[in-house]
Amino acid sequence: NNNNNNNNSNKRVWKQYRARVLVAEDNLINQKIAVRLLQNFGLKVDVVKDGKEAVEVLTNNNGEYDLCFMDVQMPVMDGYGATEKIRELGITSSVGNNGGNGGGTGGNGSNNGGEGGGNGGEGGGPIPIVAMTAAVMRSEVQECFRVGMNDLCSKPVDVNEVAGKLEKYISHTAI
């Protein structure tokens, strides 16, 4: 019998990554939750409050981010418009991205849009963009893929879901 419960015994250790992530989110509380959650994975996290800022930061730092989590509903420029602009500008990820560009339309009864094909670890491909949305309507999900988002994360965010997205898109940066 070990009745001496150590507070650290229930603390999960998450896989660690050496990567830089941009979070585009207008809600301050959601920003703080996202940053704290992503920092648990060892990530360097930067935050912007709207899509316009996301486009500016990614343009000015092209190739320096490994992944972008993008809220879809934000003032000034929403996540859909920002993603279209990012794809139009050809913003890339840091070297070694294996995420691919997804970008399907979710047609023919498919609910997951296009799956990312991957770059075979060659790097410099289109930056993976993961929508953060409470959307459950099929049309909203399809819109995410139509504008060039690679994937979706539900809100409120679930740590296991985020862990899966990190593994899918930035596994090459694991330490």
Short mmCIF file of N, CA, C and O in Angstrom, two decimals, residues 42 155 173-174:
data_model
loop_
_atom_site.label_atom_id
_atom_site.label_comp_id
_atom_site.label_asym_id
_atom_site.label_seq_id
_atom_site.Cartn_x
_atom_site.Cartn_y
_atom_site.Cartn_z
N GLY A 42 6.28 21.67 -25.34
CA GLY A 42 7.60 22.23 -25.57
C GLY A 42 7.66 23.22 -26.73
O GLY A 42 8.74 23.62 -27.16
N LYS A 155 -13.53 23.08 -30.68
CA LYS A 155 -13.53 23.94 -29.51
C LYS A 155 -14.70 23.51 -28.64
O LYS A 155 -15.77 23.29 -29.17
N THR A 173 9.70 17.29 -35.81
CA THR A 173 10.39 18.17 -34.86
C THR A 173 10.45 17.58 -33.46
O THR A 173 10.91 18.24 -32.53
N ALA A 174 9.95 16.36 -33.30
CA ALA A 174 9.93 15.73 -31.98
C ALA A 174 11.34 15.56 -31.44
O ALA A 174 12.28 15.32 -32.18
#
